One Martini backbone bead per residue (centre of mass of N, CA, C, O) as a GRO file, in nm:
protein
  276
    1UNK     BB    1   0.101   0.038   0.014
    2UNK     BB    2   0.086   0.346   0.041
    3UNK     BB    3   0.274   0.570   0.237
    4UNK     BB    4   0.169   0.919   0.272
    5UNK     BB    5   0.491   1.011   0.345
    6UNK     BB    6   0.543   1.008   0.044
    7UNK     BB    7   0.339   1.265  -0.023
    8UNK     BB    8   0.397   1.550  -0.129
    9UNK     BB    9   0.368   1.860  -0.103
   10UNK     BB   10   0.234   2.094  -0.334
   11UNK     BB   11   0.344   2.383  -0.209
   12UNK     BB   12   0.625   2.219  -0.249
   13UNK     BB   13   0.782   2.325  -0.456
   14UNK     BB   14   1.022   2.336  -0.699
   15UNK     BB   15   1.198   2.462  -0.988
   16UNK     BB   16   1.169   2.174  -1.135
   17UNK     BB   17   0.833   2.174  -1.100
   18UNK     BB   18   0.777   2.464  -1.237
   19UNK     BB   19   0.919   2.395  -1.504
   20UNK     BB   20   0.725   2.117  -1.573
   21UNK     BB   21   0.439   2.238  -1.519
   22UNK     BB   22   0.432   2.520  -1.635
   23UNK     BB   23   0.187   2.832  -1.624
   24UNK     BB   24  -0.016   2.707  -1.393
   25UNK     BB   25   0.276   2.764  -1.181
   26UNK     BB   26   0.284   3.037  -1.203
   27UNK     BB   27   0.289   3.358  -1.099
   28UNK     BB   28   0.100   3.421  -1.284
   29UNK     BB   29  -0.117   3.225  -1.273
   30UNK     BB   30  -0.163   3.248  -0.950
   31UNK     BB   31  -0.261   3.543  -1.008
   32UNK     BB   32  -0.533   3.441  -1.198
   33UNK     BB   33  -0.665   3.326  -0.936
   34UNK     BB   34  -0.676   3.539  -0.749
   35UNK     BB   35  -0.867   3.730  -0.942
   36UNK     BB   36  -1.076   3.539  -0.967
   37UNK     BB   37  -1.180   3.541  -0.674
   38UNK     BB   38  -1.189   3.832  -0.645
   39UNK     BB   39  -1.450   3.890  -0.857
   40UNK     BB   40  -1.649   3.659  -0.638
   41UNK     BB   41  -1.629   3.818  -0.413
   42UNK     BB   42  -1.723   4.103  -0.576
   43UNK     BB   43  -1.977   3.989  -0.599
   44UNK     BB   44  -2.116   3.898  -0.337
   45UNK     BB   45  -2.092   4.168  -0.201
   46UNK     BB   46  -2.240   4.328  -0.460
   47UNK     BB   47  -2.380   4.120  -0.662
   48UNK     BB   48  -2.303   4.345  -0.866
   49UNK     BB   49  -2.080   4.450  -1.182
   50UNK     BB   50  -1.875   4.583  -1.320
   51UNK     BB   51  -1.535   4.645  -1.504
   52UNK     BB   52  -1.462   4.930  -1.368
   53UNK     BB   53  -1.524   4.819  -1.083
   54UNK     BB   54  -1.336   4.556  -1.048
   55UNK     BB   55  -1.088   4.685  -1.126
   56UNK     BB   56  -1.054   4.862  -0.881
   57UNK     BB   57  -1.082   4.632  -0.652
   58UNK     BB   58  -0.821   4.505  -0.784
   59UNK     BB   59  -0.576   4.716  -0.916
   60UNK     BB   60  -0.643   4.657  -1.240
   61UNK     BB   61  -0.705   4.665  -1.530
   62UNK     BB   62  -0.985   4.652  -1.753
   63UNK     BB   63  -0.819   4.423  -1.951
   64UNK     BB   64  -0.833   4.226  -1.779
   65UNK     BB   65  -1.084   4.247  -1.585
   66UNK     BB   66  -1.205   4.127  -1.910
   67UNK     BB   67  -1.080   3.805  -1.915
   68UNK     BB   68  -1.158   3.715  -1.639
   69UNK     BB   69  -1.480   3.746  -1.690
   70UNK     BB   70  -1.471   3.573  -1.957
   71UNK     BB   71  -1.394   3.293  -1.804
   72UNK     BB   72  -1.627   3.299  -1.589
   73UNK     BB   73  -1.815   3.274  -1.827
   74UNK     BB   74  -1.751   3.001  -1.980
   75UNK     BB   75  -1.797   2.891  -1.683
   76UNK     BB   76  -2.074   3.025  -1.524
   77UNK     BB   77  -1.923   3.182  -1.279
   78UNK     BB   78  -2.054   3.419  -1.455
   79UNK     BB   79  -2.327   3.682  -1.540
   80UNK     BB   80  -2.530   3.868  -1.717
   81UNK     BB   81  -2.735   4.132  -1.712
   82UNK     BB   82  -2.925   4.303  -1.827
   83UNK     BB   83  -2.727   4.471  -1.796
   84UNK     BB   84  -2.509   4.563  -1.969
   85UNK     BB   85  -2.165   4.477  -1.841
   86UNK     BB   86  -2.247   4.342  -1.595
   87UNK     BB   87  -2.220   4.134  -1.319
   88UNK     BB   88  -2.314   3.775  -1.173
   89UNK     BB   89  -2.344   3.528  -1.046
   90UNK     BB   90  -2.343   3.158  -1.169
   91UNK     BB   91  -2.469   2.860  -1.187
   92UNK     BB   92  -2.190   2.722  -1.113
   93UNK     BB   93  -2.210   2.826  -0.824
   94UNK     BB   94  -2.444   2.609  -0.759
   95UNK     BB   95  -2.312   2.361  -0.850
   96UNK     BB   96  -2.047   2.360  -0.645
   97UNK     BB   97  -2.290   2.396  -0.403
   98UNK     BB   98  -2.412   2.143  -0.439
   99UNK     BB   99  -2.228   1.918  -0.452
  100UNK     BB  100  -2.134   1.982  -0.168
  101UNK     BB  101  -2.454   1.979  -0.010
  102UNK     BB  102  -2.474   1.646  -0.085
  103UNK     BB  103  -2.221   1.552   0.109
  104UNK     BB  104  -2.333   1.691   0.346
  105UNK     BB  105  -2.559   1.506   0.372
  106UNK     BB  106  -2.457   1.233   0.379
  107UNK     BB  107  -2.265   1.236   0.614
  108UNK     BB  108  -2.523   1.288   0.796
  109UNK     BB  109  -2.682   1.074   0.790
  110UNK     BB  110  -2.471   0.826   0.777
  111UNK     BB  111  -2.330   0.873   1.083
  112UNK     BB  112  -2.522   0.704   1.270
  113UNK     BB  113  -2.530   0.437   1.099
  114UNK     BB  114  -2.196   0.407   1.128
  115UNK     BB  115  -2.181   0.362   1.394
  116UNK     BB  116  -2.379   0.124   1.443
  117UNK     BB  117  -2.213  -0.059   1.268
  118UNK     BB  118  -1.951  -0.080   1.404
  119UNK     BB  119  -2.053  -0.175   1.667
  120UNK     BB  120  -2.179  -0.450   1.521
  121UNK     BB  121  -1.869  -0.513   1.408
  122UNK     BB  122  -1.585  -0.392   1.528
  123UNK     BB  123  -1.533  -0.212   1.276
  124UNK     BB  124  -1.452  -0.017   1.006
  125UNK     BB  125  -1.624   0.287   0.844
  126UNK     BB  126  -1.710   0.390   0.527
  127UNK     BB  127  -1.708   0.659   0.314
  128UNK     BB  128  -1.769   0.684  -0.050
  129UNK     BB  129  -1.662   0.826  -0.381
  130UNK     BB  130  -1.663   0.975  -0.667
  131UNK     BB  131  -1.326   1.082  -0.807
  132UNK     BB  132  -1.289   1.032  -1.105
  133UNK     BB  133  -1.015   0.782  -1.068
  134UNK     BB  134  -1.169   0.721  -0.787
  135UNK     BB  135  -1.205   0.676  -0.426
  136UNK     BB  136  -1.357   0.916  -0.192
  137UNK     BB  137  -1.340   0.991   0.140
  138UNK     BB  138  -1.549   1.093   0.406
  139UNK     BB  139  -1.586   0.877   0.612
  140UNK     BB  140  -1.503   0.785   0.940
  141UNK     BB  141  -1.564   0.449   1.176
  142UNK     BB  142  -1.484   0.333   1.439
  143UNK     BB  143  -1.412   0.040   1.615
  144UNK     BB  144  -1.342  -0.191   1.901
  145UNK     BB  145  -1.108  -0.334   1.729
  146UNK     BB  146  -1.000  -0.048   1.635
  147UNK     BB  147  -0.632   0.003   1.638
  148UNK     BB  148  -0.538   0.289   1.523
  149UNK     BB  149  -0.641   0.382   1.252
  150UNK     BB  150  -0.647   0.483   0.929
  151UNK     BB  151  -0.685   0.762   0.807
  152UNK     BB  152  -0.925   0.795   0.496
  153UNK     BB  153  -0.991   1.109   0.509
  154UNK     BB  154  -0.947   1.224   0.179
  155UNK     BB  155  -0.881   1.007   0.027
  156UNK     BB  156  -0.764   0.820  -0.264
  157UNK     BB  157  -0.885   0.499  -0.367
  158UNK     BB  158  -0.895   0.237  -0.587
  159UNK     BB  159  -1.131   0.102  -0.777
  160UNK     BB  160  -1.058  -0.204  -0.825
  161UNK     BB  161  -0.886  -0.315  -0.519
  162UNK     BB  162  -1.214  -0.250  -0.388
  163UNK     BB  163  -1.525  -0.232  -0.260
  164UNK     BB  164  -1.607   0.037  -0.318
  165UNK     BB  165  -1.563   0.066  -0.589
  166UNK     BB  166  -1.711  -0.144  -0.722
  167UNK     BB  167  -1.952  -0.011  -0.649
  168UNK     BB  168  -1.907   0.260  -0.823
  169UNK     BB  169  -1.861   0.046  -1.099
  170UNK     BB  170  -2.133  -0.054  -1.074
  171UNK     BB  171  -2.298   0.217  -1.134
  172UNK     BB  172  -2.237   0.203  -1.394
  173UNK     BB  173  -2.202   0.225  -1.746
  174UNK     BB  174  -2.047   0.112  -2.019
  175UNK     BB  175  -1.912   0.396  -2.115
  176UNK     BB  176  -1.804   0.505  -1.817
  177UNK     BB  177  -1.639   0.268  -1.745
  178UNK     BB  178  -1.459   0.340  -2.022
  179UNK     BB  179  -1.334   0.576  -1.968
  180UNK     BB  180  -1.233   0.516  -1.642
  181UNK     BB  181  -1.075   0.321  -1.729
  182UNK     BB  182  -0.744   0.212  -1.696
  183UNK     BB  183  -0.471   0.090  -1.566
  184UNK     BB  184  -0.471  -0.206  -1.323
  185UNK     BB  185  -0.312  -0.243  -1.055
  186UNK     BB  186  -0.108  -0.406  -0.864
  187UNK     BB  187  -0.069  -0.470  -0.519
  188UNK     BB  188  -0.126  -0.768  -0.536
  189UNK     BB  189  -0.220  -1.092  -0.643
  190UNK     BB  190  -0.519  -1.055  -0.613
  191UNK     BB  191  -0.546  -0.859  -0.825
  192UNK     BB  192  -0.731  -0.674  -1.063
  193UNK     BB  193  -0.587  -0.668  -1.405
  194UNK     BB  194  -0.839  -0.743  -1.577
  195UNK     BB  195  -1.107  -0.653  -1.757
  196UNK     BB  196  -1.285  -0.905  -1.772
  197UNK     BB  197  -1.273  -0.982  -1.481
  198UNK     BB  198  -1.348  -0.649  -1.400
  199UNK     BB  199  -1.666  -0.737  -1.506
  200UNK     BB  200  -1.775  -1.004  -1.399
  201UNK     BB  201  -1.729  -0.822  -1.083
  202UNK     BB  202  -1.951  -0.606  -1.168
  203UNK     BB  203  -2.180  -0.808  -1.224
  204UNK     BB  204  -2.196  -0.933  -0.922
  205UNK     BB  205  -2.246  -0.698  -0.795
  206UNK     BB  206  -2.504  -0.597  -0.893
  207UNK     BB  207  -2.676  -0.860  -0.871
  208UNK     BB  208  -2.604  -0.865  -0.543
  209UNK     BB  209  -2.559  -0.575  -0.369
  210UNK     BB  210  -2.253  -0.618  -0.359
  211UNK     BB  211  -1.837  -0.612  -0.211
  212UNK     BB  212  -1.559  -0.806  -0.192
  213UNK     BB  213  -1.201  -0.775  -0.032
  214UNK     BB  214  -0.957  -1.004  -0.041
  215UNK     BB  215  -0.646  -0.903  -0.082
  216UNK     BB  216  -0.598  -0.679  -0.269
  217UNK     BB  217  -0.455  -0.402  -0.176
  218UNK     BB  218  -0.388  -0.565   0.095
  219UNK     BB  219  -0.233  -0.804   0.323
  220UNK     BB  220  -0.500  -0.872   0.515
  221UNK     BB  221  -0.740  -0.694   0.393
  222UNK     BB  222  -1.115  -0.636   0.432
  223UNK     BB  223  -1.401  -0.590   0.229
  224UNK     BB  224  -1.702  -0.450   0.256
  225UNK     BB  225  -1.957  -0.303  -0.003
  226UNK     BB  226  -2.230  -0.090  -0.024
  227UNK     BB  227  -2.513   0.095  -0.194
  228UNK     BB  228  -2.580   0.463  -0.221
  229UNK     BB  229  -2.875   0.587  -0.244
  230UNK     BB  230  -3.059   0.839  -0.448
  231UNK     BB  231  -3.379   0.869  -0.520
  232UNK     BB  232  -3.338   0.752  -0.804
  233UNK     BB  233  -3.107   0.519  -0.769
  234UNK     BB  234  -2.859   0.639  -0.761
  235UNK     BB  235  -2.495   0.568  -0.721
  236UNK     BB  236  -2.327   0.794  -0.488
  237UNK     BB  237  -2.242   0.552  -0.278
  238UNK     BB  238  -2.035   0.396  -0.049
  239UNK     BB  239  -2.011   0.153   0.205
  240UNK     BB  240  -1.799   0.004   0.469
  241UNK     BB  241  -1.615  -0.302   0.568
  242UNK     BB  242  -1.334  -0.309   0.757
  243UNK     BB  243  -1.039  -0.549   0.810
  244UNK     BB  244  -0.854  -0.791   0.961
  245UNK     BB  245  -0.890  -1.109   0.764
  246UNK     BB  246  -0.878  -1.276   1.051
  247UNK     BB  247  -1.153  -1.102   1.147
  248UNK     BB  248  -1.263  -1.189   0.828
  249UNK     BB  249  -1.405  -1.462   0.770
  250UNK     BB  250  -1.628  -1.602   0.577
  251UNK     BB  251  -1.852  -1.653   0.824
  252UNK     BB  252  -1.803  -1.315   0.886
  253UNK     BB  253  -1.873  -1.191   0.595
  254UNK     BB  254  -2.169  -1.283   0.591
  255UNK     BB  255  -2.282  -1.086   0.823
  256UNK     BB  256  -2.132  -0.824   0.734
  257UNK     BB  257  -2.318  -0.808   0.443
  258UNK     BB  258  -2.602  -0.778   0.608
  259UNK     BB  259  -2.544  -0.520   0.761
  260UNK     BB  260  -2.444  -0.342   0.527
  261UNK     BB  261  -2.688  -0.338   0.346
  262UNK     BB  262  -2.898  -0.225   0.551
  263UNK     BB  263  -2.736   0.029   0.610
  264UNK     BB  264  -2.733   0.151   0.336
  265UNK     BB  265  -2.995   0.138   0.290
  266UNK     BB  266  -3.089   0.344   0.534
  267UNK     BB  267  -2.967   0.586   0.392
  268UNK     BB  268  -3.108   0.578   0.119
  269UNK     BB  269  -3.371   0.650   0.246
  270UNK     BB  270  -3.248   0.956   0.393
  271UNK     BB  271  -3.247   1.014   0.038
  272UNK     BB  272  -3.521   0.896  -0.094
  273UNK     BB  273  -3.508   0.561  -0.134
  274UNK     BB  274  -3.798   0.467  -0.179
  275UNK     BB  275  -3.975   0.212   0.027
  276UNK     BB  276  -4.065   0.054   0.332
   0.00000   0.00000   0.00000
């Protein structure tokens, strides 16, 4: 498994790094993030402005502060008002606080249930969403056999060698996981590294609705996990039981799979889906 202590901070670059990296970390891009960020808070404060007061605002040229404008207007974070020439924020920072506030909602639901789960079965509880081509944990909480557990809150983990993945791979259509799908890496021997094969498995988790990794991402390791779905029926994130693999042997996989579509069920009901 990956070390989290070698992955270093990006705000240390070297000269190295950003030789490298292109325009987009020169001093230029970051004045030009940071003048776009001060444009939409200066929405945010006067509700709209033109042009040549957020240049003011600013203490940037017109010509600059128009440039600014015209590129959050291509992104949909600000739009013209009927007075032509004015800005206001616009529906993409809605899009982008509606996502947030969906995560939160997630959250606060899920938080009860994983408690429960928890304690139901004394292993570690987390929550996964799916973001770009990883699995995002958003939420852990720990169990009573779980002694001094890895804080996986925030972190990235693969989509093919975990249970939360398979679940959130097992919600795609198949154009979408054809998009998603990149090369497998191999973490264990156990990993599914073919594509054939993690197709098989991604429709027995569709098919049984729950799946189990046992000693994919690392040796030892096992975890069942379930879908939580959103008023739609869509999958919007998986619930998990993880522990350590001698701690959940078969017999004992079987119990905690029932736990755990339970808990994830009732979290879906408490996101609007189905009906009790």
């Amino acid at each position: 498994m990956v070390d989290v202590s070698e992955v270093r901070d990006p705000s240390r670059r070297t000269d190295e790094d950003l030789a490298d990296a292109g325009p987009a970390v020169t001093g230029a891009g970051v004045q030009s993030v940071d003048r776009a960020l001060a444009i939409l808070e200066v929405l945010a404060r006067a509700g709209e402005a033109g042009v040549t007061q957020i240049a003011g605002e600013l203490g940037v040229h017109k010509s600059t502060a128009s440039r600014l404008v015209a590129t959050l207007e291509a992104h949909r974070l600000v739009e013209q008002t009927s007075d032509r020439g004015r800005y206001r924020l616009g529906v993409g920072v809605l899009r982008l606080a509606g996502a947030t506030t969906a995560r939160l909602d997630l959250v606060q639901e899920a938080r009860p249930i994983a408690r429960q789960l928890a304690a139901d079965t004394g292993e570690t509880v987390n929550i996964a969403v799916l973001a770009e081509s990883s699995a995002l944990y958003l939420d852990q909480v720990a169990g009573s056999s779980a002694l001094q557990p890895h804080n996986w809150v925030g972190q990235h983990i693969p989509l093919h060698a975990t249970s939360n993945g398979k679940v959130l791979l097992g919600g795609l259509d198949d154009a979408a996981l054809d998009a998603l799908l990149g090369t497998l890496a191999a973490y264990t021997p156990r990993t599914i590294t073919a594509r054939a094969e993690l197709r098989e498995e991604l429709e027995r988790v569709h098919r049984q609705g729950y799946a189990v990794a046992v000693d994919e991402l690392e040796v030892g390791l096992t975890a069942v996990a379930a879908p939580v779905r959103n008023a739609h029926g869509d999958v919007i994130a998986s619930m998990s039981v993880s522990g350590p693999s001698f701690r959940l042997p078969d017999e004992r996989v079987d119990e905690v799979v029932r736990l755990v579509v339970a808990a994830a069920r009732e979290v879906s009901h408490r996101l609007g889906w189905g009906h009790r």
